[in-house]
Coordinates of C-alpha atoms in Angstrom, one line a residue:
M87 CA 2.5 19.8 10.3
F88 CA -1.2 20.4 11.1
A89 CA -1.1 24.0 11.4
A90 CA -0.1 24.4 7.9
H91 CA -3.0 22.6 6.5
S92 CA -6.1 24.4 8.4
N93 CA -8.7 23.9 5.5
L94 CA -8.3 20.4 6.6
A95 CA -9.3 21.1 10.4
Q96 CA -12.2 19.2 10.4
I97 CA -11.3 16.4 8.8
C98 CA -10.9 13.9 11.6
S99 CA -10.9 10.3 10.2
I100 CA -10.0 8.2 7.6
H101 CA -13.6 8.1 6.7
D102 CA -13.7 12.1 6.2
L103 CA -10.8 11.8 3.7
Q104 CA -12.5 9.2 2.1
A105 CA -15.7 11.3 1.5
L106 CA -14.0 14.3 0.3
A107 CA -11.5 12.2 -2.2
R108 CA -14.9 10.5 -3.8
K109 CA -16.1 14.4 -4.3
R110 CA -13.0 15.3 -5.8
V111 CA -11.5 12.5 -7.9
P112 CA -12.9 11.1 -11.1
K113 CA -15.2 8.2 -10.4
M114 CA -12.9 5.7 -12.5
F115 CA -10.0 6.4 -10.2
Y116 CA -11.8 6.6 -7.1
D117 CA -13.2 3.3 -7.8
Y118 CA -9.8 1.7 -8.7
V119 CA -9.0 2.4 -4.9
D120 CA -12.4 2.0 -3.6
S121 CA -13.0 -1.6 -4.7
G122 CA -12.3 -5.4 -4.4
A123 CA -12.7 -8.4 -6.6
W124 CA -16.0 -10.1 -7.6
S125 CA -18.2 -10.0 -4.6
E126 CA -15.9 -7.7 -2.7
R127 CA -16.1 -10.2 0.4
T128 CA -12.8 -10.5 1.1
Y129 CA -12.2 -6.6 0.9
D130 CA -15.3 -5.9 3.3
S131 CA -13.8 -8.4 5.7
N132 CA -10.3 -7.0 5.9
H133 CA -11.7 -3.8 7.6
S134 CA -14.8 -5.2 9.7
D135 CA -12.8 -8.1 10.8
F136 CA -10.7 -5.6 12.9
N137 CA -14.1 -4.7 14.9
D138 CA -14.1 -8.0 16.5
L139 CA -10.9 -7.4 18.6
L140 CA -11.6 -5.1 21.6
F141 CA -9.1 -3.8 23.7
R142 CA -8.6 -4.0 27.6
Q143 CA -8.7 -0.6 29.1
R144 CA -6.2 0.0 31.6
V145 CA -6.4 2.5 34.5
G146 CA -3.7 4.0 37.0
V147 CA -0.7 3.7 34.7
D148 CA 1.5 6.7 34.0
V149 CA 1.2 7.4 30.6
V150 CA 2.4 11.2 30.2
Q151 CA 5.7 9.9 28.2
R152 CA 4.3 7.6 25.1
N153 CA 6.7 6.8 22.2
T154 CA 5.6 5.2 19.3
A155 CA 8.7 5.1 17.2
S156 CA 9.9 1.8 15.9
L157 CA 12.0 0.0 13.3
M158 CA 10.6 -1.2 9.7
A159 CA 13.0 -2.7 7.3
Q160 CA 15.8 -2.0 9.9
T161 CA 15.1 1.8 9.6
P162 CA 14.1 4.1 12.2
V163 CA 10.4 5.0 11.9
T164 CA 8.2 7.8 14.0
M165 CA 5.7 5.1 14.1
P166 CA 5.1 1.5 12.7
V167 CA 3.2 2.4 9.5
A168 CA 4.6 2.7 6.0
L169 CA 2.6 4.0 2.7
A170 CA 1.8 0.8 0.5
P171 CA 2.4 0.7 -2.9
V172 CA -0.4 1.5 -4.8
G173 CA -0.8 1.4 -8.3
L174 CA -2.1 5.1 -10.4
A175 CA -1.6 6.8 -7.3
G176 CA -0.7 9.9 -9.7
M177 CA -4.4 9.6 -11.0
Q178 CA -5.7 10.4 -7.9
Y179 CA -3.9 13.6 -7.6
P180 CA -1.2 15.1 -10.3
D181 CA 2.4 13.7 -9.6
G182 CA 0.2 11.9 -6.7
E183 CA 3.4 9.5 -5.8
I184 CA 5.8 12.6 -5.4
L185 CA 3.4 14.3 -3.4
A186 CA 3.1 10.8 -1.3
A187 CA 6.3 10.1 -1.0
R188 CA 7.4 13.6 0.2
A189 CA 4.6 13.5 3.0
A190 CA 5.9 10.1 4.2
E191 CA 9.4 11.5 4.4
A192 CA 8.5 14.4 6.2
F193 CA 6.7 12.2 8.8
G194 CA 9.4 9.7 9.3
I195 CA 7.8 6.6 7.8
P196 CA 8.9 4.4 4.4
F197 CA 7.0 5.0 1.2
A198 CA 6.5 2.2 -1.4
L199 CA 6.6 2.8 -5.1
S200 CA 4.6 0.8 -7.4
S201 CA 6.0 -1.0 -10.3
L202 CA 2.4 0.8 -11.9
S203 CA 3.1 4.3 -10.6
I204 CA 2.6 7.4 -12.8
C205 CA 5.6 8.9 -11.6
S206 CA 8.7 7.1 -12.5
I207 CA 11.3 6.0 -10.0
E208 CA 13.5 8.4 -11.5
D209 CA 10.8 11.1 -11.1
V210 CA 10.5 10.3 -7.3
A211 CA 14.3 10.0 -6.5
R212 CA 14.8 13.7 -8.0
Q213 CA 11.9 15.1 -5.6
T214 CA 12.8 13.4 -2.4
H215 CA 16.0 13.0 0.0
Q216 CA 15.8 9.8 1.7
P217 CA 15.7 6.2 0.0
F218 CA 12.1 4.8 -0.7
W219 CA 10.9 1.1 -1.0
F220 CA 10.4 0.0 -4.5
Q221 CA 7.5 -2.7 -5.1
L222 CA 8.4 -5.0 -7.9
Y223 CA 5.9 -7.0 -10.2
V224 CA 8.1 -9.9 -11.8
F225 CA 7.1 -9.7 -15.4
K226 CA 7.3 -11.9 -18.1
D227 CA 10.1 -9.5 -19.4
R228 CA 12.6 -11.0 -17.1
D229 CA 15.2 -8.5 -18.9
F230 CA 12.9 -5.7 -18.1
T231 CA 12.3 -6.9 -14.4
L232 CA 15.8 -7.0 -13.8
Q233 CA 15.9 -3.3 -15.5
L234 CA 13.7 -2.0 -12.6
M235 CA 15.8 -3.3 -10.0
D236 CA 18.7 -2.1 -11.4
R237 CA 16.9 1.2 -12.0
A238 CA 15.8 1.5 -8.3
R239 CA 19.3 0.6 -7.0
K240 CA 20.5 3.3 -8.7
A241 CA 17.8 5.5 -7.4
G242 CA 19.0 4.7 -3.7
C243 CA 16.3 2.2 -3.1
K244 CA 17.4 -0.1 -0.6
T245 CA 14.3 -1.9 0.3
L246 CA 12.5 -4.3 -2.4
V247 CA 8.7 -5.5 -1.9
V248 CA 8.1 -8.2 -4.3
T249 CA 4.4 -8.8 -4.7
M250 CA 3.6 -12.7 -5.5
D251 CA -0.2 -12.4 -5.4
L252 CA -0.7 -11.1 -8.9
P253 CA 0.3 -14.2 -11.2
I254 CA -3.4 -13.0 -12.8
M255 CA -5.4 -10.0 -12.6
G256 CA -8.3 -10.3 -10.2
Q257 CA -11.6 -9.0 -11.8
R258 CA -12.7 -6.1 -10.5
H259 CA -16.3 -5.2 -11.6
K260 CA -15.9 -1.4 -11.3
D261 CA -12.7 -1.3 -13.4
V262 CA -14.2 -3.3 -16.2
K263 CA -17.4 -1.1 -16.2
N264 CA -15.5 2.3 -16.0
R265 CA -13.1 0.8 -18.9
L266 CA -10.0 1.9 -16.7
S267 CA -6.6 2.8 -18.4
A268 CA -4.0 5.1 -17.8
P269 CA -4.5 7.8 -19.4
P270 CA -8.0 7.1 -19.5
R271 CA -9.6 6.4 -22.9
I272 CA -11.8 9.3 -23.7
T273 CA -15.4 8.1 -24.3
A274 CA -18.8 10.0 -23.5
T275 CA -19.1 8.2 -20.0
S276 CA -15.3 9.3 -19.0
L277 CA -15.7 12.7 -20.4
I278 CA -18.7 13.6 -18.2
Q279 CA -16.9 12.0 -15.1
F280 CA -13.8 14.8 -16.2
L281 CA -16.2 17.5 -16.8
N282 CA -17.7 17.2 -13.2
R283 CA -14.1 17.3 -11.6
P284 CA -13.0 20.5 -13.3
V285 CA -10.4 21.1 -10.6
W286 CA -8.7 17.7 -10.9
C287 CA -8.9 18.2 -14.9
L288 CA -7.2 21.7 -14.4
K289 CA -4.4 20.4 -11.9
M290 CA -3.7 17.1 -14.2
A291 CA -3.2 19.6 -17.3
C292 CA -0.3 21.2 -15.1
T293 CA 1.9 17.9 -15.3
S294 CA 3.6 15.6 -17.8
H295 CA 2.7 12.6 -15.5
H296 CA -0.1 10.6 -17.1
T297 CA 0.8 7.0 -17.9
F298 CA 3.0 4.3 -16.2
G299 CA 6.0 5.9 -15.8
N300 CA 8.3 3.0 -15.1
I301 CA 7.3 1.2 -18.3
V302 CA 6.6 3.5 -21.1
G303 CA 9.5 4.6 -22.6
H304 CA 11.5 1.7 -20.8
A305 CA 9.7 -1.4 -22.0
K306 CA 10.7 -2.7 -25.6
G307 CA 8.4 -1.3 -27.7
V308 CA 6.0 0.4 -25.5
D309 CA 5.8 4.0 -26.5
N310 CA 2.2 4.7 -26.6
L311 CA -1.5 4.1 -25.3
R312 CA -2.0 1.4 -27.6
S313 CA 1.2 -0.4 -27.1
L314 CA 1.2 0.1 -23.4
A315 CA -2.2 -1.6 -23.5
V316 CA -0.9 -4.8 -25.2
W317 CA 2.2 -5.1 -23.2
T318 CA 0.3 -4.9 -19.6
S319 CA -2.2 -7.4 -21.0
E320 CA 0.6 -9.8 -21.7
Q321 CA 3.2 -9.3 -19.0
L322 CA 1.5 -10.7 -15.6
D323 CA 3.2 -14.2 -15.2
A324 CA 1.4 -17.3 -13.9
S325 CA 4.5 -19.2 -14.3
L326 CA 5.7 -16.8 -11.0
S327 CA 7.4 -19.3 -8.7
W328 CA 9.5 -19.4 -5.7
K329 CA 12.9 -20.0 -8.4
D330 CA 11.6 -16.8 -9.5
I331 CA 12.4 -15.2 -5.7
Q332 CA 15.9 -17.0 -5.7
W333 CA 16.8 -15.4 -8.9
I334 CA 15.7 -11.8 -7.6
R335 CA 17.6 -12.8 -4.3
D336 CA 20.6 -13.5 -6.8
H337 CA 20.4 -10.0 -8.3
W338 CA 19.2 -7.9 -4.7
D339 CA 21.8 -7.5 -2.4
G340 CA 19.5 -5.3 -0.4
Y341 CA 16.6 -5.7 2.2
L342 CA 14.0 -7.8 0.4
I343 CA 10.5 -8.3 1.5
I344 CA 8.1 -10.6 0.1
K345 CA 4.2 -9.5 -0.2
G346 CA 1.1 -11.4 -0.4
I347 CA 1.7 -14.2 2.2
L348 CA -1.5 -15.4 4.2
N349 CA -0.5 -19.0 5.3
T350 CA 2.7 -20.8 7.1
E351 CA 3.7 -22.8 3.9
D352 CA 4.5 -19.7 1.8
L353 CA 6.1 -18.4 4.9
Y354 CA 8.5 -20.9 5.1
R355 CA 9.2 -20.8 1.4
T356 CA 9.9 -17.0 1.9
I357 CA 12.0 -18.0 4.7
D358 CA 14.1 -20.2 2.4
A359 CA 14.2 -17.9 -0.4
G360 CA 16.2 -15.4 2.0
A361 CA 14.0 -12.6 2.3
Q362 CA 14.0 -10.1 5.4
A363 CA 10.5 -9.5 5.9
V364 CA 7.0 -10.7 4.8
V365 CA 3.7 -8.7 4.3
V366 CA 0.9 -10.4 5.5
S367 CA -1.6 -9.3 2.3
N368 CA -4.3 -10.6 0.4
H369 CA -4.1 -7.5 -2.1
G370 CA -6.5 -5.5 -0.3
G371 CA -9.0 -8.0 -1.1
R372 CA -8.2 -7.1 -4.9
Q373 CA -7.1 -10.6 -6.0
L374 CA -8.9 -13.6 -4.3
D375 CA -12.4 -13.0 -3.2
G376 CA -13.4 -15.4 -0.4
A377 CA -9.7 -15.2 1.2
P378 CA -9.3 -14.7 5.0
S379 CA -8.9 -11.2 6.4
T380 CA -5.1 -10.2 7.2
I381 CA -5.9 -9.4 10.7
R382 CA -7.2 -13.0 11.4
T383 CA -4.1 -14.5 9.8
V384 CA -1.4 -12.6 11.2
A385 CA -1.2 -14.0 14.4
G386 CA -0.2 -17.4 13.2
I387 CA 1.9 -16.3 10.5
A388 CA 3.8 -14.1 13.2
K389 CA 4.0 -17.1 15.8
A390 CA 5.2 -19.5 13.1
A391 CA 8.0 -16.9 11.7
N392 CA 9.6 -17.1 15.2
Q393 CA 11.6 -14.0 14.4
Q394 CA 13.3 -15.5 11.4
V395 CA 11.9 -12.6 9.6
D396 CA 9.8 -9.4 10.3
V397 CA 6.2 -9.9 9.5
L398 CA 4.4 -6.8 8.4
L399 CA 0.7 -6.4 7.5
D400 CA -1.7 -4.6 5.1
S401 CA -5.0 -4.9 3.6
G402 CA -7.8 -2.9 5.8
V403 CA -5.9 -0.5 8.1
R404 CA -7.9 2.5 8.4
S405 CA -6.9 3.9 11.8
G406 CA -4.4 3.8 14.5
Q407 CA -6.4 1.4 16.7
D408 CA -6.1 -0.9 13.8
V409 CA -2.4 -0.4 13.7
L410 CA -2.4 -1.2 17.4
K411 CA -4.3 -4.1 16.9
A412 CA -2.0 -5.8 14.1
I413 CA 1.0 -4.7 16.4
A414 CA -0.6 -6.7 19.2
L415 CA -1.1 -10.0 17.3
G416 CA 2.9 -9.8 16.3
A417 CA 3.1 -7.6 13.1
Q418 CA 6.0 -5.6 13.2
G419 CA 4.5 -2.7 11.0
V420 CA 1.8 -2.2 8.7
L421 CA 1.4 -0.7 5.1
V422 CA -1.6 1.7 4.4
G423 CA -2.8 1.9 1.0
R424 CA -6.1 3.2 0.7
A425 CA -6.1 5.4 4.0
F426 CA -3.3 7.3 2.1
A427 CA -4.8 7.2 -1.3
Y428 CA -8.2 8.7 0.1
G429 CA -6.0 11.5 1.5
L430 CA -3.9 11.8 -1.8
G431 CA -7.2 12.2 -3.6
A432 CA -8.9 14.7 -1.1
A433 CA -6.0 17.2 -0.7
G434 CA -2.7 16.4 -2.2
E435 CA 0.3 16.0 -0.2
A436 CA -1.5 18.0 2.7
G437 CA -4.2 15.2 2.7
V438 CA -1.5 12.5 3.0
T439 CA -0.1 14.2 5.8
R440 CA -3.5 14.8 7.5
A441 CA -4.1 10.8 7.2
L442 CA -0.8 10.2 8.9
E443 CA -1.3 12.5 11.7
I444 CA -4.9 11.2 12.1
I445 CA -3.3 7.7 12.4
H446 CA -0.5 8.3 14.7
K447 CA -2.9 10.5 17.0
E448 CA -5.1 7.6 17.6
L449 CA -2.2 5.1 17.8
E450 CA -0.8 7.3 20.8
S451 CA -4.0 8.1 22.3
T452 CA -5.2 4.7 22.3
M453 CA -2.1 3.5 23.9
A454 CA -2.8 5.7 26.9
L455 CA -6.3 4.3 27.5
I456 CA -5.0 0.7 27.5
G457 CA -2.2 1.9 29.9
E458 CA 0.9 1.4 27.5
T459 CA 3.7 3.9 26.7
K460 CA 5.9 1.8 24.2
I461 CA 5.3 0.3 20.6
S462 CA 7.3 -2.3 21.7
S463 CA 5.1 -3.8 25.1
L464 CA 1.9 -4.4 22.7
G465 CA 0.8 -8.0 22.7
T466 CA -2.5 -10.0 23.3
H467 CA -2.7 -8.8 26.9
N468 CA -4.1 -5.5 25.4
L469 CA -6.8 -7.2 23.5
I470 CA -10.2 -8.9 24.2
I471 CA -9.8 -11.7 21.8
P472 CA -13.3 -13.4 20.7
G473 CA -13.3 -17.3 20.5
Q474 CA -13.6 -17.8 16.9
F475 CA -10.4 -15.4 16.2
S476 CA -7.5 -17.8 15.5
I477 CA -4.1 -16.7 17.4

């Protein structure tokens, strides 16, 4: 895969892709990905807390044959990584959700499509061959929520990811200042941003996907930018409760993942609701600022789960080493959002592929240097864990 993208030969890390995306994506859409709520304290700690965990180097172990293959949502994967649902991915790069889904499929890992995607469920299904995951927000309009599940099922989706940590929208200062929308409002400020990114503009002009494809033309009364703005501002549901998850379980007979779990109380409610997996997540630090990082939380949740549900992790993962640390602390897999979004903004499908190559190489190389050959063998014995780190 790498040989086909020689223009990315000097890209060595996710940080390199991030720097390239910053140069190629209009500021309002780059900021949408590279931001957190309020002071961004949780956004920062999600990644920085990974650095508090050190590896136990081992030598004298035969590590010629290393295997990163695993299972996620009962599906064989080449490494325990899935592409997380990222809203507005189609504004990072034209047809972004389709391109990311293709890259994930070729690499042998899952792709999760956001409810707030630019390309619709049907758009992605037409351009891919393997079932993808669908991420669901529970909107006030329950009929529309049910319609989304039905559309996902008809598109071949077998795994539903229900996000629980968005009953209201957390404030991200950058989005407010940029007056973010999709399609973007044309103002003097936004026009300058677009003129500074002529290649992005030219490519965006070649696609018809410019707004929320799962909503416009599907939700009642939403057929233009103004009606879309009104609808989205009114549809987040502060009354969302575990009764709604039971309602979803009654209507969804496939694999069910609950995303947004940060404590054991909510874990047990998830188990009672009949879900098969949880995602330990704080929404990438984009909702409750001041919440703990997911890497500090995952071990306790995995222990409490006691194999009753699979435990996945997202928020803060930027490398294969981060993946390894999450697995060693008890996660069965991780979801990466910003890491692939940077690759998408940097170079489209090739950029997403490069991000996955980087993560896989780091994961496999680190396994060798800590004396492990199988993902299933990873554990806390591979880490040096500081005293303040709760496991």
